[in-house]
Coordinates of C-alpha atoms in Angstrom, one line a residue:
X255 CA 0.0 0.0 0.0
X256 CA 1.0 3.7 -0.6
X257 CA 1.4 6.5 1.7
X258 CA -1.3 8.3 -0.8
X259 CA -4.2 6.2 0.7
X260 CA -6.8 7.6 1.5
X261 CA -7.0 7.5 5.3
X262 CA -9.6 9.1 8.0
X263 CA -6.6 10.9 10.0
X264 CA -5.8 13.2 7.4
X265 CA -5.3 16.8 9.0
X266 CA -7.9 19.4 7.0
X267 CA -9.2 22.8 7.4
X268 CA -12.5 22.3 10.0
X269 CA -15.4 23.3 8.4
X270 CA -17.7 26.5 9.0
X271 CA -21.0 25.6 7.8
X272 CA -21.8 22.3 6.5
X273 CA -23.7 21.8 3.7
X274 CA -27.7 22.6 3.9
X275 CA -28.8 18.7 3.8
X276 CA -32.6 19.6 3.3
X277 CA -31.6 21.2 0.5
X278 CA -30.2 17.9 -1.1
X279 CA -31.8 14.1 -2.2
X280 CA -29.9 10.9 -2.2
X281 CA -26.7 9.5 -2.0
X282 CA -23.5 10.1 -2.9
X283 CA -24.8 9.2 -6.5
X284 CA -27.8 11.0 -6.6
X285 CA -28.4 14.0 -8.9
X286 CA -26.9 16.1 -6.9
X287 CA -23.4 14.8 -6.1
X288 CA -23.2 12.4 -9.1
X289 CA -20.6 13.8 -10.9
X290 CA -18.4 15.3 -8.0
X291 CA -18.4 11.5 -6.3
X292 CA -17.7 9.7 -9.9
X293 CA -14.9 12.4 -10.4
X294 CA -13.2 12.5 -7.0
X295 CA -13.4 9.0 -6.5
X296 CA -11.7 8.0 -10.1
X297 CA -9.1 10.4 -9.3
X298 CA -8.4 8.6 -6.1
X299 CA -8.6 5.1 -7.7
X300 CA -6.3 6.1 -10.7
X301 CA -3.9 7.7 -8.3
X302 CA -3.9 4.2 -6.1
X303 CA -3.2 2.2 -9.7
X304 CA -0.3 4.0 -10.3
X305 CA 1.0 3.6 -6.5
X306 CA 0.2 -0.3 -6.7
X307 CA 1.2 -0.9 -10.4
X308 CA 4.5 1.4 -9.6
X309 CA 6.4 -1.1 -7.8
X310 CA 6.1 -3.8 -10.7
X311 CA 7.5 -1.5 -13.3
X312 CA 10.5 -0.7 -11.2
X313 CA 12.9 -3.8 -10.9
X314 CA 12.6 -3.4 -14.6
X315 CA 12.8 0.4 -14.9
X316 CA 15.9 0.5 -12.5
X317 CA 17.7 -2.4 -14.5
X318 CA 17.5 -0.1 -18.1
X319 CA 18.2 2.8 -16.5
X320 CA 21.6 0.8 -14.6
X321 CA 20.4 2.4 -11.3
X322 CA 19.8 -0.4 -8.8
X323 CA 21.6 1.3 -6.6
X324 CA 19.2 4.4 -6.3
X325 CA 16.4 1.6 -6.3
X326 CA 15.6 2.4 -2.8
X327 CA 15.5 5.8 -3.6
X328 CA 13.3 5.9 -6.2
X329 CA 10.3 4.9 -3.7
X330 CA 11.3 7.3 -0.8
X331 CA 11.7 10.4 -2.8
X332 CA 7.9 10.4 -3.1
X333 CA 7.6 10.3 0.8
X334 CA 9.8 12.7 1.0
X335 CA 8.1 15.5 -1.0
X336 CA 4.9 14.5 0.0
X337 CA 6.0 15.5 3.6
X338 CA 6.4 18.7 2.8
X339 CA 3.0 18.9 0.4
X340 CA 0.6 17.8 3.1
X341 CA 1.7 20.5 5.3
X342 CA 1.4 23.3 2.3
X343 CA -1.7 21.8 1.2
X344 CA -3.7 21.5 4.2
X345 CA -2.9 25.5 4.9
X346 CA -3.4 26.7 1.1
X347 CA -7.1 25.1 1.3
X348 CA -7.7 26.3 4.4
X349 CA -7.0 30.1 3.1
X350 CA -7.8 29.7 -0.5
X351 CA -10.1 26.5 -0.7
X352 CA -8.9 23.4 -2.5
X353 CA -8.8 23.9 -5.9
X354 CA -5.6 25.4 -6.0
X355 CA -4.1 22.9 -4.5
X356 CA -5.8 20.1 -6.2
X357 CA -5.5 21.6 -10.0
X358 CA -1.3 22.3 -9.1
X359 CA -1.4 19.0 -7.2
X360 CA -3.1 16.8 -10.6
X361 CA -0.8 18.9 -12.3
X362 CA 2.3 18.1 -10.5
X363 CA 1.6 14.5 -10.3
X364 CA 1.2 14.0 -13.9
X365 CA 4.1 16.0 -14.6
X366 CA 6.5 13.6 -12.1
X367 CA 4.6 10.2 -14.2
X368 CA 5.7 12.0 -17.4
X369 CA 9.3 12.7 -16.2
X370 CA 9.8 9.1 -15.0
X371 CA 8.1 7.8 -18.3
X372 CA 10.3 9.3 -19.9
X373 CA 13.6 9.1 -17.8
X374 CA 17.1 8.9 -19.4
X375 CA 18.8 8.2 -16.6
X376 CA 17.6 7.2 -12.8
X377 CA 18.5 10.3 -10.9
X378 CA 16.1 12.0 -13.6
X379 CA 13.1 9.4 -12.7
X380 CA 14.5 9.9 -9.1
X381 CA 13.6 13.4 -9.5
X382 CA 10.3 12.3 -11.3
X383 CA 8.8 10.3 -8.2
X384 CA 9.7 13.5 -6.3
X385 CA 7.9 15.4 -8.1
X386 CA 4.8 13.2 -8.0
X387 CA 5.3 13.1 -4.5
X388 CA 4.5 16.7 -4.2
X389 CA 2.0 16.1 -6.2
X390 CA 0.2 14.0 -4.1
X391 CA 0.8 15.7 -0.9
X392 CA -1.1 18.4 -2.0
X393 CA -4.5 16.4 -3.7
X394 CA -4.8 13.8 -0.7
X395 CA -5.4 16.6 1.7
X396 CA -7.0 18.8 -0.7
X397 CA -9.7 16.2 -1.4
X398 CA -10.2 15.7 2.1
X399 CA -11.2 19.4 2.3
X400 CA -13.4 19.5 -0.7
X401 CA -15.0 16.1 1.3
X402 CA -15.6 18.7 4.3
X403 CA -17.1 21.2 2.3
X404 CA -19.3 19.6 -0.6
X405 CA -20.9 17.3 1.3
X406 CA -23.6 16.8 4.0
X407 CA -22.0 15.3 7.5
X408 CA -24.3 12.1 6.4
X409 CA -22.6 11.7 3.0
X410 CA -19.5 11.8 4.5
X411 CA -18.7 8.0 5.8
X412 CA -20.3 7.0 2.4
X413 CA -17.7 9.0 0.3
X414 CA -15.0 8.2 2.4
X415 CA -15.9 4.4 2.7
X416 CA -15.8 4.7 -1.6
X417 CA -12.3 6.4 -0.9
X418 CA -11.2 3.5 1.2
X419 CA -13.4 0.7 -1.7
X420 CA -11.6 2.5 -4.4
X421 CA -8.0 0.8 -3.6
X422 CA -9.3 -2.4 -3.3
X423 CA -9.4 -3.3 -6.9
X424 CA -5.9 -1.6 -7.8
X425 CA -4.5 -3.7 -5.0
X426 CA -5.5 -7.0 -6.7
X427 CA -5.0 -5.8 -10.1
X428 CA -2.6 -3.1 -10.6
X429 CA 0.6 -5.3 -10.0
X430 CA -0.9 -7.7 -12.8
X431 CA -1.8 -4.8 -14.9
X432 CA 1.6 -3.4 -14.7
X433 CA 3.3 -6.7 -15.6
X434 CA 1.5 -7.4 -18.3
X435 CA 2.0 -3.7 -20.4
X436 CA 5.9 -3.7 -18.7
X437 CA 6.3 -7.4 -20.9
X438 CA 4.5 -6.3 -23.7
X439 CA 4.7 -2.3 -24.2
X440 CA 7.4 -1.3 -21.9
X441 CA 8.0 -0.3 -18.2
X442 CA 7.8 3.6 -19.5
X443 CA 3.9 3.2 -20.7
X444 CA 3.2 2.5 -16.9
X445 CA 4.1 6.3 -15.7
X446 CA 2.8 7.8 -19.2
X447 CA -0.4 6.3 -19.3
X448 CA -2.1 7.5 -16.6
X449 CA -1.7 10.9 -17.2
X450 CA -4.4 10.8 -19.8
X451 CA -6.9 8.6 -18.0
X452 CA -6.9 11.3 -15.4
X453 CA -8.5 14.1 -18.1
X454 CA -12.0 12.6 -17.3
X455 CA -12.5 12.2 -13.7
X456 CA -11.4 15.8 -13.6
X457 CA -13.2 17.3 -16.5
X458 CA -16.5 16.1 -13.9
X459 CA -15.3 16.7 -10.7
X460 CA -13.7 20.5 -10.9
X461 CA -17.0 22.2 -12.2
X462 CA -18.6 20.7 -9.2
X463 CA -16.1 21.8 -6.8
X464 CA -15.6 25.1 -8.3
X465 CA -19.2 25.2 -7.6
X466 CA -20.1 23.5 -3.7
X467 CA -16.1 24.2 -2.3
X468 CA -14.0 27.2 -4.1
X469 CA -12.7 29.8 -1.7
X470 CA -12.4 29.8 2.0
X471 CA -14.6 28.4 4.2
X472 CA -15.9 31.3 5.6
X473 CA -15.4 34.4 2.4
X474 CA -16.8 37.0 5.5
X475 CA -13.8 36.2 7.3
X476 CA -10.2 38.0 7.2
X477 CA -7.8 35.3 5.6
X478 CA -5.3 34.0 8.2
X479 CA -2.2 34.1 7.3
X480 CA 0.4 31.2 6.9
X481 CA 1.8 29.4 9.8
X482 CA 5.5 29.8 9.0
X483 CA 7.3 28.2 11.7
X484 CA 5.2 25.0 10.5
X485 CA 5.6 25.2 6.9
X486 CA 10.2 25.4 7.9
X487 CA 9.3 22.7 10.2
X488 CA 7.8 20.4 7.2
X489 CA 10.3 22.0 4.9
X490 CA 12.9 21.0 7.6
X491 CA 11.6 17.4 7.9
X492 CA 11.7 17.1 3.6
X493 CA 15.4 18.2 3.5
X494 CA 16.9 16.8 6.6
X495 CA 15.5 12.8 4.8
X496 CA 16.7 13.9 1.7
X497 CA 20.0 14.6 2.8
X498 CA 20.1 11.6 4.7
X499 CA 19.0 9.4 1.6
X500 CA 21.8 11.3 -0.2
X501 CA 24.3 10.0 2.5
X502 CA 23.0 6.6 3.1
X503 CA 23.6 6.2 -1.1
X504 CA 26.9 7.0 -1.2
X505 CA 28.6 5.7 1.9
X506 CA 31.5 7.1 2.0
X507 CA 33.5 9.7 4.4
X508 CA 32.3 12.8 2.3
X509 CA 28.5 11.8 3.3
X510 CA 29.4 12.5 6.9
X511 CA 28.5 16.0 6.4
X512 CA 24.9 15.9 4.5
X513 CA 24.3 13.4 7.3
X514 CA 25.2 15.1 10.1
X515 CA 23.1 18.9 8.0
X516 CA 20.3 16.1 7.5
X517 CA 20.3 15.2 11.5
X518 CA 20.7 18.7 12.1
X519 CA 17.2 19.6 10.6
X520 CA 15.5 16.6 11.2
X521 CA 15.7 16.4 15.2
X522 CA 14.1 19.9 16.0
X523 CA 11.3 19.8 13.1
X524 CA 10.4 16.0 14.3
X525 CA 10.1 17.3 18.0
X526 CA 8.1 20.6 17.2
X527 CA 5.7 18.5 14.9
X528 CA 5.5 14.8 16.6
X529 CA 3.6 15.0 20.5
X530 CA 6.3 14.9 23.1
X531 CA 7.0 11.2 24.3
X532 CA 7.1 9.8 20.8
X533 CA 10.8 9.4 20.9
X534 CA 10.3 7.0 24.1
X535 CA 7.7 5.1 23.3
X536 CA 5.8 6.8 26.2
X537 CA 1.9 5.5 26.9
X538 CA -0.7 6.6 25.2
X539 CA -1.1 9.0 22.4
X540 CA 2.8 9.2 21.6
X541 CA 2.7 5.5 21.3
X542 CA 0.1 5.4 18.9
X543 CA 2.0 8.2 16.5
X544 CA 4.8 6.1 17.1
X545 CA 3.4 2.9 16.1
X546 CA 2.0 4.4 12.9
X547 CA 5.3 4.9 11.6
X548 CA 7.3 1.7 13.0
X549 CA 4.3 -0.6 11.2
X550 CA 4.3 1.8 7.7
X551 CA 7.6 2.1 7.3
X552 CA 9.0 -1.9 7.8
X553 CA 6.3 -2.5 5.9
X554 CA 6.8 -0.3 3.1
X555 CA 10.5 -0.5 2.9
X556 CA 10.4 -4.4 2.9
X557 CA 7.4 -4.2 0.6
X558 CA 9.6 -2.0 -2.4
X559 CA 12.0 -4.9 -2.4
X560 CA 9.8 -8.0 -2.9
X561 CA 9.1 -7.8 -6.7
X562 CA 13.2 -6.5 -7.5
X563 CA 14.0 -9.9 -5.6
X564 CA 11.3 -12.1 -7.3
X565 CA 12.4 -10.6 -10.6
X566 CA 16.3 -11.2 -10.5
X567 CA 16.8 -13.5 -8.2
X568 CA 13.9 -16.5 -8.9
X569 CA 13.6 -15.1 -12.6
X570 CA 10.1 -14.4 -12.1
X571 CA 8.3 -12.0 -14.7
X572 CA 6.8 -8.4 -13.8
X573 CA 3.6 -9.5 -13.9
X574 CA 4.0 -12.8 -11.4
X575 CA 6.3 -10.9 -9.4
X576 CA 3.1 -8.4 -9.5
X577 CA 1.2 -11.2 -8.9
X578 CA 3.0 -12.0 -5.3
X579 CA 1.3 -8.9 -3.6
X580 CA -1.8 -9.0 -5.2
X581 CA -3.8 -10.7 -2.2
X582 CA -2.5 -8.0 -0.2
X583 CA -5.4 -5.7 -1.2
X584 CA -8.1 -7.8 0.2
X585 CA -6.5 -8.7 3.3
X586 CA -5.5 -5.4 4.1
X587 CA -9.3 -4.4 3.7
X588 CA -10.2 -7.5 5.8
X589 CA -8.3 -6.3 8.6
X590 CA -9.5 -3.0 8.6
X591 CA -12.8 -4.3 8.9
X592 CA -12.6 -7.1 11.1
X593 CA -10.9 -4.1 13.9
X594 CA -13.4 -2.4 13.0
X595 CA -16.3 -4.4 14.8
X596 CA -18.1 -3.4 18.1
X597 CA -17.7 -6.5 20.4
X598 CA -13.7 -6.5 19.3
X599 CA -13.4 -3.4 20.5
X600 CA -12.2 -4.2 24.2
X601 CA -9.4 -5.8 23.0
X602 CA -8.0 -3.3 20.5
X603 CA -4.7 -3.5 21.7
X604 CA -4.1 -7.1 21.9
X605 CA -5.2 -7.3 18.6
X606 CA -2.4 -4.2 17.4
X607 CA 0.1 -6.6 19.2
X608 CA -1.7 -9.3 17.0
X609 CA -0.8 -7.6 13.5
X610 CA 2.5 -6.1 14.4
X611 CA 3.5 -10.0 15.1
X612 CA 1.8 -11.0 12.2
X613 CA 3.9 -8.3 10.0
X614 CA 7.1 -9.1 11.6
X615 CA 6.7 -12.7 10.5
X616 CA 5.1 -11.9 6.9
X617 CA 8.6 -9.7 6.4
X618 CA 11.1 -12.3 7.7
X619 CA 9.6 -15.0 5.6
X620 CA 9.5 -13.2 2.5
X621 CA 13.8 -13.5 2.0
X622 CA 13.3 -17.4 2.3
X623 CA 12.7 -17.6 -1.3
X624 CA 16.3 -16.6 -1.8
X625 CA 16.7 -20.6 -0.8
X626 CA 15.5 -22.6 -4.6
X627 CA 13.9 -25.4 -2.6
X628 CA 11.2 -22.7 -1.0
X629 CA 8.3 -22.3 -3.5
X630 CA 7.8 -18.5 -4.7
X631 CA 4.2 -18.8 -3.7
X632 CA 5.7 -18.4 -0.2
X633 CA 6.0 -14.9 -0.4
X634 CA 2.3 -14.6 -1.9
X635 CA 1.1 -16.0 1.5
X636 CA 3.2 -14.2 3.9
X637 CA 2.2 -10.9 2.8
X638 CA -1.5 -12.0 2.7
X639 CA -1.1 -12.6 6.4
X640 CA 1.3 -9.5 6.5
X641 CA -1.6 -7.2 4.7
X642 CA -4.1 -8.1 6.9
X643 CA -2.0 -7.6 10.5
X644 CA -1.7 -4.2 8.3
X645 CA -5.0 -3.2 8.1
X646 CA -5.6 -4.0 11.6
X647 CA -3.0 -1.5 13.2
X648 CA -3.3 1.2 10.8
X649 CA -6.7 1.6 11.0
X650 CA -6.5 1.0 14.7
X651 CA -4.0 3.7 15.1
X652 CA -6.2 6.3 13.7
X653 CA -9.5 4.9 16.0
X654 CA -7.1 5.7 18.9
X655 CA -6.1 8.8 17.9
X656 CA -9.2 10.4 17.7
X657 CA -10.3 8.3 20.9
X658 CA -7.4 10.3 22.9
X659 CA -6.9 13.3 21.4
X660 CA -9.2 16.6 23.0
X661 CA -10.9 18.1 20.0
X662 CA -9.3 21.4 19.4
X663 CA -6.0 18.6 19.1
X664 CA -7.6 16.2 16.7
X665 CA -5.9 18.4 14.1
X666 CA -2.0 18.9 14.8
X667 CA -2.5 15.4 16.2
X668 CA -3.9 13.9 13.3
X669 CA -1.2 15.7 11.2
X670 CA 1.8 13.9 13.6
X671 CA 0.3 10.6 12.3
X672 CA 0.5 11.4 9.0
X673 CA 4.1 12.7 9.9
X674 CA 5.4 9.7 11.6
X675 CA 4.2 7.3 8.9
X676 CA 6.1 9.6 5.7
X677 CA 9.5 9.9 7.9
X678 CA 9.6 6.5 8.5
X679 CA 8.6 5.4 5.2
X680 CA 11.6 7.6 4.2
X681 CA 13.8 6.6 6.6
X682 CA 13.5 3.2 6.5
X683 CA 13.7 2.9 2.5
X684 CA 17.0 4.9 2.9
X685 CA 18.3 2.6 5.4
X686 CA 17.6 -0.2 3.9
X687 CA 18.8 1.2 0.2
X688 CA 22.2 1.6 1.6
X689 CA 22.4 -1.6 3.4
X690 CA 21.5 -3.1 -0.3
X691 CA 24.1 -1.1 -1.8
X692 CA 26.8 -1.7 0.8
X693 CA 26.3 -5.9 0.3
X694 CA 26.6 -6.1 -3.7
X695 CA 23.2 -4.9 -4.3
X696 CA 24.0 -2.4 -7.7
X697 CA 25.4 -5.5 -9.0
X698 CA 22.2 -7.3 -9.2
X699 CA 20.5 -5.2 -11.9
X700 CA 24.0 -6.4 -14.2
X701 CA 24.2 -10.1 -13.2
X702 CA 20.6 -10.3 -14.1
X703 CA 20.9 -8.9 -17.6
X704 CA 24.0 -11.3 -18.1
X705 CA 22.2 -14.1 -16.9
X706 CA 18.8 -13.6 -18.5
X707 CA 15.6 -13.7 -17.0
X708 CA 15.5 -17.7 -16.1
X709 CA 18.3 -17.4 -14.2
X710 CA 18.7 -14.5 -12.0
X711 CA 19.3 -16.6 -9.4
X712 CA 23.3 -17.7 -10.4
X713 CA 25.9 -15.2 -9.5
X714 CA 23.3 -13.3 -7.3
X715 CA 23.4 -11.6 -4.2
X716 CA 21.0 -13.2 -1.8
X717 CA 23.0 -11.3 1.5
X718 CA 22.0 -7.9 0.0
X719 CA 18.2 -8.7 -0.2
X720 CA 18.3 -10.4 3.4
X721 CA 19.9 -7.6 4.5
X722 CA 16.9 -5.5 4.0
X723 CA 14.0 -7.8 5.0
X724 CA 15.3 -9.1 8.2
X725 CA 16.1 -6.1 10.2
X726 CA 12.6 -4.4 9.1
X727 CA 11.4 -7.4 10.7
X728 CA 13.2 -6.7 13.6
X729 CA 11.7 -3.0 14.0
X730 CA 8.2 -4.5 13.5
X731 CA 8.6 -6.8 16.6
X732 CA 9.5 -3.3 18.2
X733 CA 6.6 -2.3 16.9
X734 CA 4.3 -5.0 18.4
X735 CA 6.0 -3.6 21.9
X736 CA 5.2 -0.1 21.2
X737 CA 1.2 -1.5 20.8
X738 CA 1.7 -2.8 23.9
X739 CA 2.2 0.6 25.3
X740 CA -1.0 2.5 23.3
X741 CA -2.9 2.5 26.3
X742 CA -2.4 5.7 27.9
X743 CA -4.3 3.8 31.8
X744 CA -1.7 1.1 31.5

């Protein structure tokens, strides 16, 4: 899953007046909101294709493009960006209403797919997924707002619940998808494509929102002005990982100094924008911000790797490799909904402890295919069981949240989650980028090409894919401790 999904803990603009309801008949597909709900939710489902289909393309995008050793870095540069972009988005809607930052957000998102579809070289389609990234840090939260304004409070579960439906069918298809037009048109038509498919969903949705959510929320009011010392905290946080990432990739004595600059900004910005106690692990709501981003970003960063391991080192096509992660989608959605049932509720946080087990196991089992006598179908199962131990914390963390946060915090709180998850998403991937690098990992991408696609597995470099997927295992068995703690009566 992508940090781009939808989520409910996404930290938007409260609204002033909510929409006259009396005033309105039926659904979210009625007359009324037809073409707003068909527009918006396309958008969202397009935009979860691309993150799902993404990491398909890429083993064979960073083998043409001889960068296997940025691989790791062509995932966390979106995070990175997007850090920033949620910040900026969530204040430029507030002032100026959404559209601005959902027309330059489209805008920037497409332009990033076009400059990685079209990518000489990989620090250009580096730059590309950074670009998307900021991209879709600004129309995540965006559409949240225009969710705020356009519709009625009792639309609102309906149109988010088609947020969270919408990324259940790119889930199960988008890695299969992907495969098939990487094998048959090219890894490049994956990133170009969908820049075209998005011309519809927005041709219906922006006359409606120009309509029901342009402007501020309340046009009688002065307009605030921008909180600055936030926006250099986010802008802190974006550079400090980059830097970092820039370090961890070339591991050397020079990369002491961006590393220690990256440290530098990182510390303060994470300590002005995370609650205090996060650091520590301490009970209650810091544990919960916490565990957001120790269960996203092992996840994540062992997640990138599974189809570039698949592909060179058991010979697998794009679109098997694809295939590995498809159940994911499902059992992701399972979890979500099986947490999300009244009588389960009391024990909440045995069942965090539950799916943070259930993660750490789906992640060290995934490198056991490097052994030929495992069966590849391996990994398929694990991260079944991984996706659904997934669904069950995430969407836990975000029940506690609101469940210990006092209202007039729900925001800045709300806004640490999202936080926590893109730094360690970023963080992570770096770490785990260099530690491929440092074990022989840029030499996969060239054995493989040598070898041919049968046999990726002679002459390969099984230490620098373990490498990765065993230590995030190890932070997600921290993980399952910090649920332990989430409890803030313990």
């Amino acid at each position: 899953m992508s940090a781009l999904e939808p989520r409910d803990d996404v930290d938007v603009p409260p609204l002033a007046v909510d929409a006259p309801a009396a005033a309105e008949s039926g659904g979210v597909l009625g007359r009324s909101y037809r073409a707003l709900s068909i527009g918006i939710v396309s958008v969202v489902f397009l935009i979860a294709f691309e993150a799902t289909a993404v990491g398909t393309a890429m083993p064979v995008a960073a083998r043409e493009l001889h960068g296997i050793p940025l691989y790791a870095f062509a995932f966390s540069a979106y995070f990175t960006t997007s850090l920033f972009a949620m910040v900026l988005s969530g204040q430029w809607a507030d002032r100026r209403g959404p559209l601005g930052p959902l027309a330059a957000g489209i805008s920037a998102f497409a332009a990033g797919l076009l400059l990685c579809g079209t990518a000489g070289t990989m620090w250009v389609f580096v730059a590309g997924r950074a670009v998307q990234g900021l991209g879709g840090g600004l129309v995540i939260v965006a559409l949240y707002v225009v969710i705020s304004r356009a519709y009625p409070k009792r639309l609102q579960p309906s149109i988010l619940a088609a947020f969270a439906a919408s990324w259940v069918i790119p889930s199960v298809v988008g890695p299969l998808a992907a495969g098939s037009v990487t094998e048959h048109l090219g890894w490049r038509w994956v990133f170009i494509g969908i820049p075209v498919l998005v011309v519809f969903p927005l041709a219906l949705a922006l006359p409606a929102i120009r309509r029901r959510a342009a402007g501020p929320a309340d046009p009688a009011a002065p307009v605030e002005p921008y909180d600055r010392r936030r926006i250099m905290l986010a802008l802190g946080i974006s550079l400090g990982a980059a830097l970092l990432q820039y370090a961890g990739q070339e591991l050397n004595w020079f990369a002491l100094l961006p590393a220690a600059v990256g440290v530098a900004l990182l510390v303060p910005a994470v300590r002005g924008l995370l609650p205090p106690g996060t650091g520590r692990a301490a009970r209650g709501l810091p544990s919960v911000v916490l565990l957001r981003g120790v269960a996203a970003g092992s996840f994540i960063a062992a997640e990138s790797f599974v189809p570039l391991m698949l592909v060179t080192q058991r010979g697998l096509s794009p679109t098997m490799a694809g295939f590995s992660l498809a159940a994911g989608g499902g059992t992701w959605a399972l979890g979500s909904y099986v947490q999300s049932r009244p009588r389960l509720e009391p024990y909440r946080e045995r069942m965090m402890v539950g799916g943070m087990v259930l993660v750490a196991a789906a992640i060290a089992a995934a490198p056991s295919v490097l052994i030929d006598s495992v069966p590849v179908w391996t990994v398929a199962v694990a991260w079944a069981f991984g996706c659904f131990g997934m669904g069950v914390v995430l969407a836990s963390t975000s029940v506690l949240l609101l469940k210990l946060s006092a209202p007039e915090e729900a925001g800045a709180n709300s806004a640490a989650l999202q936080i926590s998850d893109g730094l360690s998403n970023v963080l992570l991937l770096a770490a785990g980028g260099a530690a491929f690098s440092a074990l022989g990992g840029g030499a996969v991408g060239a054995v493989h090409d040598a070898a041919g696609a049968g046999a990726g597995a002679a002459g390969s470099h099984p230490g620098a894919f373990a490498v990765v997927f065993l230590p995030m295992a190890g932070v997600a068995l921290v993980g399952a401790w910090v649920a332990a703690r989430v409890r803030a009566d313990a």
